[in-house]
């Protein structure tokens, strides 16, 4: 599990000098604090360890000390104390830092140039900003930095690398504003109020320094529900600006340097997206990073690698987001994993008034389909199903649409739209993968004409929200020509970041390496004719050996000259796909009617008990694939699948 998925809410994450990732989190069910490390070239998560058996507060801060040991500052939620824990020789050594009243909320841990730990935190009993630091003996000393009013919540502390001086951003709950405390060389602090234009105060303060040594603070405006950023060139005069507005944006703000670019990671709660805003050429440039996540924490390595962890709003799991989620079979020898049912939903009816959706779904809802057709497939051993065009399409649509769910809503097909989650979520939770194959974004004017980032994402999210709620995988039609800086790729990458399995049609260009490890969708003969080894006209396309994701091949068309109603032609195609190490998506009911069960098909494909060339989920061709159908014209884009 590259994500290290666990059920958790509060969390923090950091890199050490060797590029290893360290993460701490609070278990959602027990409230206990856990830790794990991700190491090695394959980024494998080691076992988790219990930091503290007592319940912990929701905020915590992790850092690596000069000896390379992970250390954590957190709040003991039982005694309301500030705690500090270090992993020493495999054991967590815990120290109570402050126990005077209810203390320890919103801690930030850092190490100074002297190698000692510093913790900024909030004293709730007294409403003070406090600081704890390690003396030469290793014991902690704590003191109040500011005591005027209710101050100190949502602290963010940075240790200036050249001087070792401390800088702390925090909320003033009395003055309803952001504050900043900068340490002087004599150890005292200069305190300034920043941005008085927040009448209900601020939350989620986060601070960094740019390459010129200027402090930048990102924070959430409670009244406006906006993301704001303040900076100063001289430490005295601050300029503040509203970065993301419209709806509810800016919670869990994390500000960092991406190379030399000041960048903010934040939650858009209205759209349920995680975005970044990067300050480039005097303006803010926005990018989608993940879907439906909160409790965000981020880190940047010394080599410039950026990662973040966040809790999914859909399944409650904390994931460290890696921009990658390749399909791997749970059991490569399981016929139900290796063979998939391809189910045509749109155009299973000839009635345009129900967007050509058949199976009784427009009249009775998706549960009717699940109880009937899907139950039949499940009885045959199925564990994966491909729903082609699940919300149908209208007359005159050249391409079936990515936003077909919205169009189905607008057509009043409530039985189609309103029953998808309730019908499919229990099925998916039981271990079945449901791939909802939607239409094209690049060829849909309802997307291509949108220039505003938030409006674009609003339509994207409304198009896939029921699929995310149900836990389905998502298929994209005609998208692999999208370049890495295009919005379409950002949508795909964000879904993969969020643990959603993605399938993309068709063969990507050789030079578009960002697509090469994405699961691919092909019609069986389209896979063959798009192979540059078989078709010189495809010289620009990625050859088979470059494609590292799962290859899903729709196997349901007979060879040239063979009537579809005849028998015996489907099984050889399915066997060939399996022997190539790929996944046939086919008519399982037809194969059963011809006397072939899924285990029998697997046994025929691999009589020696092997599994083709599938190794740890990677697919390769053991030998060149010959076209059994003779020469056929190359079929491109949506024509393959529509």
Coordinates of C-alpha atoms in Angstrom, one line a residue:
X1 CA 0.0 0.0 0.0
X2 CA 2.0 3.0 -1.3
X3 CA -0.4 5.3 0.5
X4 CA 0.0 3.7 4.0
X5 CA -3.8 4.0 4.3
X6 CA -5.1 4.0 7.9
X7 CA -8.3 5.3 9.6
X8 CA -7.2 8.6 11.1
X9 CA -7.9 12.3 11.3
X10 CA -5.2 14.5 12.9
X11 CA -1.8 13.9 11.4
X12 CA 1.6 15.4 10.5
X13 CA 4.4 14.4 8.1
X14 CA 8.0 15.2 7.5
X15 CA 11.1 14.2 5.6
X16 CA 14.5 13.3 7.1
X17 CA 17.8 14.2 5.5
X18 CA 17.8 10.9 3.6
X19 CA 14.5 11.5 2.0
X20 CA 12.6 9.0 4.2
X21 CA 9.1 10.0 5.1
X22 CA 7.9 10.1 8.8
X23 CA 4.3 10.3 9.7
X24 CA 2.3 10.6 12.9
X25 CA -1.5 10.3 13.1
X26 CA -4.4 9.9 15.5
X27 CA -6.5 6.8 15.1
X28 CA -10.1 7.8 14.5
X29 CA -11.6 5.0 16.5
X30 CA -9.3 4.9 19.6
X31 CA -7.9 8.4 19.6
X32 CA -4.4 7.0 20.1
X33 CA -1.3 8.3 18.5
X34 CA 0.6 6.2 15.9
X35 CA 3.8 6.5 13.9
X36 CA 5.2 4.9 10.7
X37 CA 8.1 5.5 8.3
X38 CA 8.3 5.1 4.6
X39 CA 11.7 4.0 3.2
X40 CA 13.6 2.6 0.3
X41 CA 13.5 3.2 -3.5
X42 CA 10.0 1.6 -3.6
X43 CA 8.7 3.8 -0.8
X44 CA 7.5 1.0 1.4
X45 CA 5.7 1.8 4.7
X46 CA 7.1 0.0 7.7
X47 CA 5.0 -1.2 10.6
X48 CA 3.2 1.3 12.7
X49 CA 4.1 1.8 16.3
X50 CA 2.0 3.1 19.2
X51 CA 3.4 6.5 20.4
X52 CA 1.0 6.9 23.3
X53 CA -1.8 4.6 24.5
X54 CA -3.8 7.5 25.9
X55 CA -6.1 9.6 23.7
X56 CA -4.3 12.5 22.0
X57 CA -5.5 15.9 20.8
X58 CA -6.3 16.5 17.2
X59 CA -3.2 18.6 16.5
X60 CA 0.4 17.3 16.5
X61 CA 3.7 18.1 15.0
X62 CA 6.5 15.8 13.9
X63 CA 10.2 16.6 13.3
X64 CA 13.5 14.7 13.0
X65 CA 16.2 15.6 15.5
X66 CA 19.9 16.0 14.6
X67 CA 20.5 12.4 15.5
X68 CA 17.9 11.3 12.9
X69 CA 15.3 10.3 15.5
X70 CA 11.6 11.2 14.9
X71 CA 10.1 13.4 17.6
X72 CA 6.5 14.4 18.2
X73 CA 4.9 17.3 20.1
X74 CA 1.2 16.7 20.9
X75 CA -1.5 17.2 23.5
X76 CA -2.5 14.5 26.0
X77 CA -6.3 14.7 25.7
X78 CA -6.8 12.9 29.0
X79 CA -4.8 15.2 31.2
X80 CA -4.7 18.2 28.8
X81 CA -0.9 18.4 29.0
X82 CA 1.7 19.2 26.3
X83 CA 3.7 16.1 25.6
X84 CA 7.0 15.4 23.7
X85 CA 7.9 11.9 22.5
X86 CA 11.1 10.7 20.8
X87 CA 11.8 7.2 19.3
X88 CA 15.0 6.0 21.0
X89 CA 16.3 2.5 20.3
X90 CA 12.9 1.3 19.1
X91 CA 10.9 2.7 22.0
X92 CA 8.9 5.9 22.4
X93 CA 10.2 7.9 25.3
X94 CA 7.6 10.4 26.5
X95 CA 8.1 13.6 28.5
X96 CA 5.5 15.9 29.9
X97 CA 6.5 19.4 28.8
X98 CA 3.7 21.6 30.4
X99 CA 0.9 20.5 32.7
X100 CA -0.2 23.9 34.2
X101 CA -3.8 23.9 33.3
X102 CA -5.3 23.0 29.9
X103 CA -2.3 23.4 27.6
X104 CA -0.7 21.9 24.4
X105 CA -3.2 22.7 21.7
X106 CA -1.8 23.6 18.2
X107 CA 1.8 22.7 18.8
X108 CA 4.6 23.2 16.3
X109 CA 7.9 21.4 16.8
X110 CA 11.2 22.5 15.4
X111 CA 14.9 22.1 16.1
X112 CA 17.3 25.1 16.4
X113 CA 20.8 25.4 15.1
X114 CA 21.9 24.3 18.6
X115 CA 20.2 20.9 18.0
X116 CA 17.6 21.5 20.7
X117 CA 13.8 21.2 20.4
X118 CA 11.5 24.2 20.4
X119 CA 7.7 23.9 20.7
X120 CA 5.2 26.8 20.2
X121 CA 1.7 26.1 21.6
X122 CA -1.5 27.4 23.0
X123 CA -2.3 27.7 26.7
X124 CA -6.1 27.5 26.7
X125 CA -6.5 28.1 30.4
X126 CA -4.8 31.4 30.3
X127 CA -5.3 32.3 26.6
X128 CA -1.6 32.7 26.1
X129 CA 0.9 31.9 23.3
X130 CA 3.6 29.8 24.9
X131 CA 7.0 28.5 24.0
X132 CA 8.9 25.5 25.4
X133 CA 12.6 24.8 24.7
X134 CA 15.1 22.2 25.7
X135 CA 17.8 23.2 28.0
X136 CA 21.3 21.7 27.8
X137 CA 20.2 19.1 30.3
X138 CA 17.5 17.9 27.9
X139 CA 14.7 19.2 30.2
X140 CA 12.1 21.6 28.9
X141 CA 11.6 25.1 30.1
X142 CA 8.4 27.0 29.1
X143 CA 7.3 30.6 29.1
X144 CA 4.5 32.8 27.8
X145 CA 5.4 34.8 24.7
X146 CA 2.2 36.9 24.7
X147 CA -0.5 37.2 27.3
X148 CA -2.7 40.1 26.1
X149 CA -6.1 38.7 25.5
X150 CA -6.9 35.2 24.1
X151 CA -3.9 34.6 21.8
X152 CA -1.8 31.6 20.6
X153 CA -4.2 29.3 18.8
X154 CA -3.2 27.8 15.4
X155 CA 0.5 28.4 15.9
X156 CA 3.0 28.0 13.1
X157 CA 6.7 28.2 14.0
X158 CA 9.7 28.5 11.7
X159 CA 13.3 28.3 12.9
X160 CA 15.3 30.7 10.8
X161 CA 18.1 28.5 9.4
X162 CA 20.9 31.1 9.3
X163 CA 20.3 32.7 12.7
X164 CA 18.4 30.1 14.7
X165 CA 15.9 32.8 15.7
X166 CA 12.2 31.7 16.0
X167 CA 9.2 33.2 14.1
X168 CA 5.7 32.3 15.2
X169 CA 2.4 33.1 13.4
X170 CA -0.8 32.6 15.4
X171 CA -4.4 33.7 16.0
X172 CA -5.5 36.5 18.2
X173 CA -9.0 35.5 19.2
X174 CA -9.6 38.7 21.2
X175 CA -8.6 41.1 18.4
X176 CA -9.9 38.8 15.7
X177 CA -6.7 39.0 13.6
X178 CA -3.5 37.3 12.7
X179 CA -0.4 38.0 14.8
X180 CA 3.3 37.4 14.3
X181 CA 6.1 37.1 16.9
X182 CA 9.7 37.5 15.7
X183 CA 12.5 36.6 18.1
X184 CA 15.3 39.2 18.6
X185 CA 19.0 38.2 19.1
X186 CA 18.6 38.8 22.8
X187 CA 15.8 36.2 23.0
X188 CA 12.9 38.6 23.4
X189 CA 10.1 38.7 20.8
X190 CA 8.7 41.6 18.8
X191 CA 5.0 41.1 18.3
X192 CA 2.9 42.6 15.5
X193 CA -0.7 42.5 14.5
X194 CA -1.3 41.7 10.9
X195 CA -4.4 42.0 8.7
X196 CA -7.1 43.7 10.8
X197 CA -9.6 42.9 8.0
X198 CA -10.8 39.6 9.5
X199 CA -13.8 40.5 11.7
X200 CA -14.3 37.0 13.0
X201 CA -10.6 36.1 13.3
X202 CA -8.4 33.6 11.6
X203 CA -7.5 29.9 11.8
X204 CA -5.0 27.5 10.2
X205 CA -2.0 29.8 10.2
X206 CA 1.0 28.5 8.3
X207 CA 4.3 30.2 7.8
X208 CA 7.4 29.9 5.5
X209 CA 10.3 32.0 4.3
X210 CA 11.1 32.7 0.7
X211 CA 14.5 32.6 -0.9
X212 CA 15.0 36.3 -0.1
X213 CA 14.4 35.8 3.6
X214 CA 10.9 37.3 3.6
X215 CA 8.2 35.7 5.8
X216 CA 4.9 34.6 4.2
X217 CA 1.9 33.5 6.2
X218 CA -1.2 31.7 4.9
X219 CA -4.4 31.6 6.9
X220 CA -8.1 31.1 6.8
X221 CA -10.4 34.1 7.2
X222 CA -13.3 32.8 9.4
X223 CA -15.8 35.5 8.4
X224 CA -15.3 35.4 4.6
X225 CA -14.4 31.7 4.5
X226 CA -11.4 32.6 2.3
X227 CA -7.7 31.8 2.0
X228 CA -5.5 34.8 2.7
X229 CA -1.8 35.4 2.5
X230 CA 0.3 38.1 4.2
X231 CA 4.0 38.9 3.6
X232 CA 6.5 41.6 4.4
X233 CA 9.8 42.8 2.9
X234 CA 11.0 44.6 6.0
X235 CA 9.3 42.8 8.9
X236 CA 7.3 45.9 9.7
X237 CA 4.9 46.7 6.9
X238 CA 2.8 43.8 5.9
X239 CA 0.6 43.4 2.8
X240 CA -2.3 41.0 2.8
X241 CA -4.4 39.6 0.0
X242 CA -7.3 37.3 -0.6
X243 CA -6.0 34.4 -2.6
X244 CA -8.9 32.0 -2.9
X245 CA -12.5 33.1 -2.4
X246 CA -16.0 31.9 -3.4
X247 CA -17.5 29.2 -1.3
X248 CA -15.5 27.9 1.7
X249 CA -11.8 27.9 0.9
X250 CA -8.6 28.0 2.9
X251 CA -8.9 25.5 5.8
X252 CA -5.8 23.4 6.7
X253 CA -3.6 25.9 4.9
X254 CA 0.0 24.7 4.4
X255 CA 2.5 27.2 2.9
X256 CA 5.9 26.0 1.5
X257 CA 8.5 26.7 -1.1
X258 CA 8.2 24.6 -4.3
X259 CA 11.7 25.3 -5.6
X260 CA 11.7 29.1 -5.3
X261 CA 7.9 29.5 -5.7
X262 CA 5.8 30.3 -2.6
X263 CA 2.9 27.8 -2.7
X264 CA -0.1 27.2 -0.5
X265 CA -1.9 23.9 -0.2
X266 CA -5.5 24.2 1.1
X267 CA -8.9 22.8 1.2
X268 CA -11.8 24.0 -0.9
X269 CA -14.6 22.6 1.4
X270 CA -17.4 23.7 -1.0
X271 CA -16.0 21.6 -3.8
X272 CA -14.3 19.0 -1.6
X273 CA -11.0 19.5 -3.3
X274 CA -7.4 20.0 -2.2
X275 CA -5.7 22.7 -4.3
X276 CA -2.5 24.6 -4.5
X277 CA -2.0 28.3 -5.2
X278 CA 1.5 29.2 -6.5
X279 CA 2.7 32.8 -6.6
X280 CA 4.2 33.2 -10.0
X281 CA 4.9 36.4 -12.1
X282 CA 3.0 38.5 -9.6
X283 CA -0.2 36.4 -9.5
X284 CA -1.6 33.2 -8.1
X285 CA -1.8 30.1 -10.3
X286 CA -4.1 27.3 -9.2
X287 CA -3.8 23.5 -9.4
X288 CA -6.0 20.6 -8.3
X289 CA -4.1 18.2 -6.1
X290 CA -6.7 15.8 -4.5
X291 CA -10.4 15.0 -4.2
X292 CA -12.4 15.0 -1.0
X293 CA -9.8 15.3 1.6
X294 CA -9.2 17.2 4.8
X295 CA -6.8 17.2 7.8
X296 CA -4.0 18.2 5.4
X297 CA -0.3 18.1 6.3
X298 CA 2.6 18.6 3.9
X299 CA 6.3 18.4 3.7
X300 CA 9.1 19.2 1.3
X301 CA 12.4 17.2 1.3
X302 CA 15.9 18.7 1.0
X303 CA 15.8 17.5 -2.6
X304 CA 12.6 19.4 -3.4
X305 CA 10.2 16.5 -3.3
X306 CA 6.7 17.6 -2.1
X307 CA 4.2 15.3 -0.5
X308 CA 1.1 15.6 1.6
X309 CA -1.2 13.5 3.7
X310 CA -4.9 14.0 4.1
X311 CA -8.0 12.2 5.3
X312 CA -10.6 11.2 2.8
X313 CA -14.1 12.6 3.3
X314 CA -15.5 9.4 1.7
X315 CA -13.9 6.5 3.6
X316 CA -12.2 8.2 6.5
X317 CA -8.8 6.9 5.6
X318 CA -5.6 8.9 5.9
X319 CA -3.4 8.6 2.8
X320 CA 0.0 9.9 2.0
X321 CA -0.6 11.2 -1.5
X322 CA 1.9 10.1 -4.1
X323 CA 0.4 10.9 -7.5
X324 CA 0.2 7.2 -8.3
X325 CA -2.1 4.3 -7.8
X326 CA -1.5 1.4 -10.2
X327 CA -3.9 -1.4 -10.2
X328 CA -2.6 -4.6 -8.7
X329 CA -4.5 -7.9 -8.5
X330 CA -5.3 -8.9 -5.0
X331 CA -4.7 -12.5 -6.2
X332 CA -3.3 -12.9 -9.8
X333 CA -4.5 -16.5 -9.9
X334 CA -8.1 -15.5 -9.0
X335 CA -10.3 -15.8 -12.1
X336 CA -12.7 -13.2 -10.7
X337 CA -9.8 -10.7 -10.6
X338 CA -8.3 -11.6 -14.0
X339 CA -11.5 -11.6 -16.0
X340 CA -13.9 -8.7 -16.0
X341 CA -17.5 -8.2 -17.2
X342 CA -18.0 -5.4 -19.7
X343 CA -21.6 -4.1 -19.4
X344 CA -23.0 -1.6 -21.9
X345 CA -25.4 0.7 -20.0
X346 CA -25.8 3.7 -22.4
X347 CA -27.2 2.3 -25.7
X348 CA -28.6 -0.8 -24.0
X349 CA -31.9 0.8 -25.0
X350 CA -33.1 2.4 -28.2
X351 CA -35.2 5.0 -26.3
X352 CA -33.7 8.5 -26.5
X353 CA -36.1 9.8 -23.8
X354 CA -34.2 7.8 -21.2
X355 CA -30.8 8.6 -22.7
X356 CA -30.7 5.1 -24.3
X357 CA -30.3 3.5 -20.9
X358 CA -31.8 0.0 -20.6
X359 CA -31.8 -2.8 -18.1
X360 CA -34.9 -1.2 -16.4
X361 CA -32.7 1.3 -14.6
X362 CA -34.6 4.5 -15.6
X363 CA -37.9 2.9 -14.4
X364 CA -36.7 1.0 -11.3
X365 CA -33.2 2.4 -10.4
X366 CA -29.8 0.9 -10.0
X367 CA -30.8 -1.5 -7.3
X368 CA -33.0 -3.3 -9.8
X369 CA -29.9 -3.9 -12.0
X370 CA -27.8 -4.9 -9.0
X371 CA -30.4 -7.4 -7.8
X372 CA -30.9 -8.8 -11.3
X373 CA -28.2 -8.6 -13.9
X374 CA -25.3 -8.0 -11.5
X375 CA -26.4 -10.8 -9.2
X376 CA -26.2 -13.2 -12.2
X377 CA -22.7 -12.0 -12.9
X378 CA -21.7 -12.3 -9.3
X379 CA -22.9 -15.9 -9.2
X380 CA -20.5 -16.6 -12.0
X381 CA -17.6 -15.5 -9.9
X382 CA -17.2 -11.9 -11.0
X383 CA -15.3 -9.5 -8.8
X384 CA -14.9 -6.6 -11.3
X385 CA -17.4 -4.9 -13.6
X386 CA -17.0 -2.2 -16.3
X387 CA -20.0 0.0 -16.6
X388 CA -19.8 1.6 -20.0
X389 CA -21.6 5.0 -20.3
X390 CA -23.5 4.5 -17.0
X391 CA -25.6 7.7 -17.3
X392 CA -26.3 7.5 -21.0
X393 CA -26.2 10.1 -23.7
X394 CA -28.6 12.3 -25.7
X395 CA -29.4 12.5 -29.4
X396 CA -26.9 14.5 -31.3
X397 CA -24.0 14.1 -28.9
X398 CA -20.9 13.4 -31.1
X399 CA -19.0 12.1 -28.1
X400 CA -20.6 10.6 -25.0
X401 CA -20.0 13.1 -22.2
X402 CA -17.9 13.1 -19.1
X403 CA -20.6 15.2 -17.4
X404 CA -23.3 12.7 -18.4
X405 CA -24.4 12.4 -14.7
X406 CA -25.4 16.2 -14.8
X407 CA -27.2 15.7 -18.2
X408 CA -29.1 12.8 -16.7
X409 CA -30.1 14.9 -13.8
X410 CA -31.2 17.7 -16.1
X411 CA -33.3 15.2 -18.0
X412 CA -35.1 14.3 -14.9
X413 CA -33.9 10.7 -14.7
X414 CA -33.9 10.6 -10.9
X415 CA -34.0 6.8 -10.7
X416 CA -30.7 6.7 -12.6
X417 CA -28.9 9.5 -10.7
X418 CA -30.3 9.2 -7.2
X419 CA -29.9 5.5 -6.7
X420 CA -26.3 4.9 -7.9
X421 CA -24.6 5.4 -4.5
X422 CA -27.1 3.4 -2.4
X423 CA -27.1 0.5 -4.9
X424 CA -23.4 0.3 -5.6
X425 CA -21.6 1.3 -2.4
X426 CA -22.5 -2.0 -0.5
X427 CA -21.3 -3.9 -3.5
X428 CA -18.0 -2.0 -3.7
X429 CA -17.5 -2.2 0.1
X430 CA -17.9 -6.0 -0.3
X431 CA -14.7 -6.1 -2.5
X432 CA -16.1 -5.7 -6.0
X433 CA -14.4 -3.2 -8.2
X434 CA -16.9 -1.1 -10.2
X435 CA -15.4 1.0 -13.1
X436 CA -17.7 3.8 -14.2
X437 CA -16.5 4.6 -17.7
X438 CA -17.5 8.2 -18.6
X439 CA -17.0 10.3 -21.7
X440 CA -14.5 12.8 -22.9
X441 CA -13.4 16.0 -21.1
X442 CA -11.2 17.4 -23.9
X443 CA -14.0 17.1 -26.5
X444 CA -16.8 18.4 -24.3
X445 CA -17.5 22.2 -24.8
X446 CA -19.2 22.3 -21.4
X447 CA -15.6 22.0 -20.0
X448 CA -13.4 23.5 -22.7
X449 CA -15.2 26.8 -22.6
X450 CA -14.8 27.3 -18.9
X451 CA -11.9 29.5 -18.0
X452 CA -12.5 30.0 -14.2
X453 CA -10.6 27.3 -12.2
X454 CA -13.3 26.9 -9.5
X455 CA -16.2 26.8 -12.1
X456 CA -14.3 24.1 -14.0
X457 CA -13.7 22.1 -10.8
X458 CA -17.3 22.5 -9.8
X459 CA -18.5 20.8 -13.0
X460 CA -15.9 18.1 -12.7
X461 CA -16.9 17.3 -9.1
X462 CA -20.6 17.3 -9.8
X463 CA -19.9 14.9 -12.7
X464 CA -18.2 12.3 -10.5
X465 CA -19.4 13.0 -6.9
X466 CA -21.7 9.9 -6.8
X467 CA -18.9 7.8 -8.1
X468 CA -16.6 9.0 -5.4
X469 CA -19.3 8.5 -2.7
X470 CA -19.8 5.0 -3.9
X471 CA -16.1 4.2 -4.0
X472 CA -16.1 3.4 -7.7
X473 CA -13.1 3.5 -10.1
X474 CA -13.4 6.1 -13.0
X475 CA -12.7 5.6 -16.7
X476 CA -11.9 8.5 -19.0
X477 CA -12.6 8.4 -22.7
X478 CA -10.2 10.0 -25.2
X479 CA -7.9 11.8 -22.8
X480 CA -4.3 10.4 -23.1
X481 CA -3.3 13.2 -25.5
X482 CA -3.5 15.7 -22.5
X483 CA -0.2 17.2 -21.7
X484 CA 1.2 17.3 -18.1
X485 CA 0.3 20.9 -17.6
X486 CA -3.3 20.5 -18.9
X487 CA -6.3 20.6 -16.6
X488 CA -7.5 17.2 -17.8
X489 CA -4.3 15.6 -16.5
X490 CA -4.6 17.4 -13.2
X491 CA -8.0 15.8 -12.7
X492 CA -6.6 12.4 -13.4
X493 CA -3.6 12.9 -11.1
X494 CA -5.7 14.3 -8.3
X495 CA -8.0 11.2 -8.4
X496 CA -5.0 8.9 -8.3
X497 CA -3.6 11.0 -5.4
X498 CA -6.8 10.3 -3.6
X499 CA -6.7 6.6 -4.0
X500 CA -9.2 6.4 -6.8
X501 CA -8.3 3.9 -9.5
X502 CA -8.3 5.5 -12.9
X503 CA -8.5 4.0 -16.4
X504 CA -7.8 6.0 -19.5
X505 CA -8.5 5.3 -23.2
X506 CA -6.4 4.8 -25.5
X507 CA -2.7 4.3 -26.2
X508 CA -0.7 7.5 -25.1
X509 CA 2.0 9.1 -27.1
X510 CA 5.6 7.8 -26.6
X511 CA 6.7 11.2 -25.2
X512 CA 3.8 11.6 -22.7
X513 CA 5.4 9.6 -20.0
X514 CA 3.0 10.8 -17.3
X515 CA 0.4 8.5 -18.9
X516 CA 2.6 5.4 -19.2
X517 CA 1.8 4.0 -15.7
X518 CA -1.9 4.8 -15.9
X519 CA -4.3 1.9 -16.4
X520 CA -5.3 1.7 -20.1
X521 CA -8.7 0.9 -21.7
X522 CA -8.7 -0.5 -25.3
X523 CA -11.0 -2.5 -27.6
X524 CA -9.1 -5.7 -28.2
X525 CA -8.3 -5.1 -31.9
X526 CA -7.6 -1.4 -31.1
X527 CA -4.8 -2.5 -28.8
X528 CA -3.3 -4.5 -31.6
X529 CA -3.7 -1.9 -34.4
X530 CA -2.4 0.9 -32.2
X531 CA 0.8 -0.9 -31.5
X532 CA 3.6 0.8 -33.4
X533 CA 5.2 -2.7 -33.8
X534 CA 2.2 -3.7 -35.9
X535 CA 1.3 -0.4 -37.5
X536 CA 4.0 2.0 -38.8
X537 CA 1.5 4.8 -38.8
X538 CA 1.5 4.6 -35.0
X539 CA 5.3 5.4 -34.8
X540 CA 4.4 8.3 -32.4
X541 CA 2.6 6.0 -29.9
X542 CA 4.1 4.3 -26.8
X543 CA 5.2 0.8 -27.6
X544 CA 3.9 -2.0 -25.4
X545 CA 7.0 -2.3 -23.2
X546 CA 6.6 1.3 -22.0
X547 CA 3.1 0.9 -20.6
X548 CA 3.2 -0.1 -17.0
X549 CA -0.4 0.1 -15.8
X550 CA -3.0 -2.5 -16.2
X551 CA -4.1 -3.1 -19.8
X552 CA -7.9 -3.6 -20.0
X553 CA -9.0 -5.0 -23.3
X554 CA -12.7 -5.0 -24.3
X555 CA -13.1 -8.5 -25.9
X556 CA -16.6 -8.8 -27.5
X557 CA -16.2 -8.2 -31.2
X558 CA -16.0 -11.3 -33.5
X559 CA -13.2 -11.6 -36.1
X560 CA -13.8 -10.3 -39.6
X561 CA -16.3 -12.4 -41.5
X562 CA -17.6 -14.2 -38.4
X563 CA -21.2 -13.7 -37.5
X564 CA -21.7 -12.4 -34.0
X565 CA -24.4 -14.9 -33.3
X566 CA -22.1 -17.8 -34.0
X567 CA -20.4 -19.6 -31.2
X568 CA -16.8 -20.5 -30.4
X569 CA -15.1 -17.2 -31.5
X570 CA -15.1 -15.4 -28.1
X571 CA -13.1 -17.9 -26.0
X572 CA -9.9 -17.8 -28.1
X573 CA -9.8 -14.0 -27.9
X574 CA -10.2 -14.0 -24.1
X575 CA -7.5 -16.7 -23.8
X576 CA -5.1 -14.6 -25.9
X577 CA -5.7 -11.5 -23.8
X578 CA -5.0 -13.4 -20.6
X579 CA -1.8 -15.0 -22.0
X580 CA -0.6 -11.5 -22.9
X581 CA -0.8 -10.7 -19.2
X582 CA -3.8 -8.4 -19.7
X583 CA -7.4 -8.2 -18.4
X584 CA -10.2 -9.2 -20.8
X585 CA -13.4 -7.3 -20.2
X586 CA -15.9 -9.4 -21.9
X587 CA -19.4 -11.0 -22.0
X588 CA -19.1 -13.4 -19.1
X589 CA -22.7 -14.6 -19.5
X590 CA -22.1 -15.6 -23.1
X591 CA -19.0 -17.6 -22.1
X592 CA -21.0 -19.3 -19.4
X593 CA -23.7 -20.2 -21.9
X594 CA -21.0 -21.8 -24.1
X595 CA -20.0 -24.0 -21.1
X596 CA -17.0 -22.1 -19.8
X597 CA -16.7 -21.0 -16.2
X598 CA -14.1 -18.4 -15.1
X599 CA -11.9 -21.1 -13.4
X600 CA -12.1 -23.2 -16.6
X601 CA -11.1 -20.2 -18.7
X602 CA -8.1 -19.6 -16.5
X603 CA -7.1 -23.3 -16.6
X604 CA -7.3 -23.2 -20.4
X605 CA -5.2 -20.0 -20.6
X606 CA -2.5 -21.3 -18.1
X607 CA -2.6 -25.1 -18.2
X608 CA 0.5 -25.3 -16.1
X609 CA -1.0 -23.2 -13.4
X610 CA 0.9 -20.0 -14.3
X611 CA -0.5 -16.6 -14.7
X612 CA 0.9 -15.2 -17.9
X613 CA 3.5 -12.4 -17.6
X614 CA 1.8 -10.7 -14.7
X615 CA 4.4 -9.9 -12.0
X616 CA 3.4 -7.8 -9.0
X617 CA 0.7 -6.1 -11.0
X618 CA 3.0 -5.1 -13.9
X619 CA 2.1 -6.2 -17.4
X620 CA 4.5 -7.1 -20.2
X621 CA 4.2 -9.0 -23.4
X622 CA 6.0 -12.3 -23.4
X623 CA 6.1 -12.3 -27.2
X624 CA 5.0 -10.0 -30.0
X625 CA 1.2 -9.9 -30.4
X626 CA -0.1 -10.9 -33.8
X627 CA -3.3 -9.5 -35.2
X628 CA -5.7 -12.5 -35.6
X629 CA -8.1 -10.5 -37.6
X630 CA -5.9 -9.5 -40.5
X631 CA -5.6 -5.9 -41.5
X632 CA -8.1 -3.5 -40.0
X633 CA -8.2 0.3 -40.1
X634 CA -6.9 2.1 -37.0
X635 CA -9.8 3.2 -34.8
X636 CA -9.0 6.2 -32.6
X637 CA -10.5 8.0 -29.6
X638 CA -14.0 7.5 -28.5
X639 CA -15.0 5.5 -31.6
X640 CA -13.3 2.6 -30.0
X641 CA -15.7 2.6 -27.0
X642 CA -18.8 4.4 -28.0

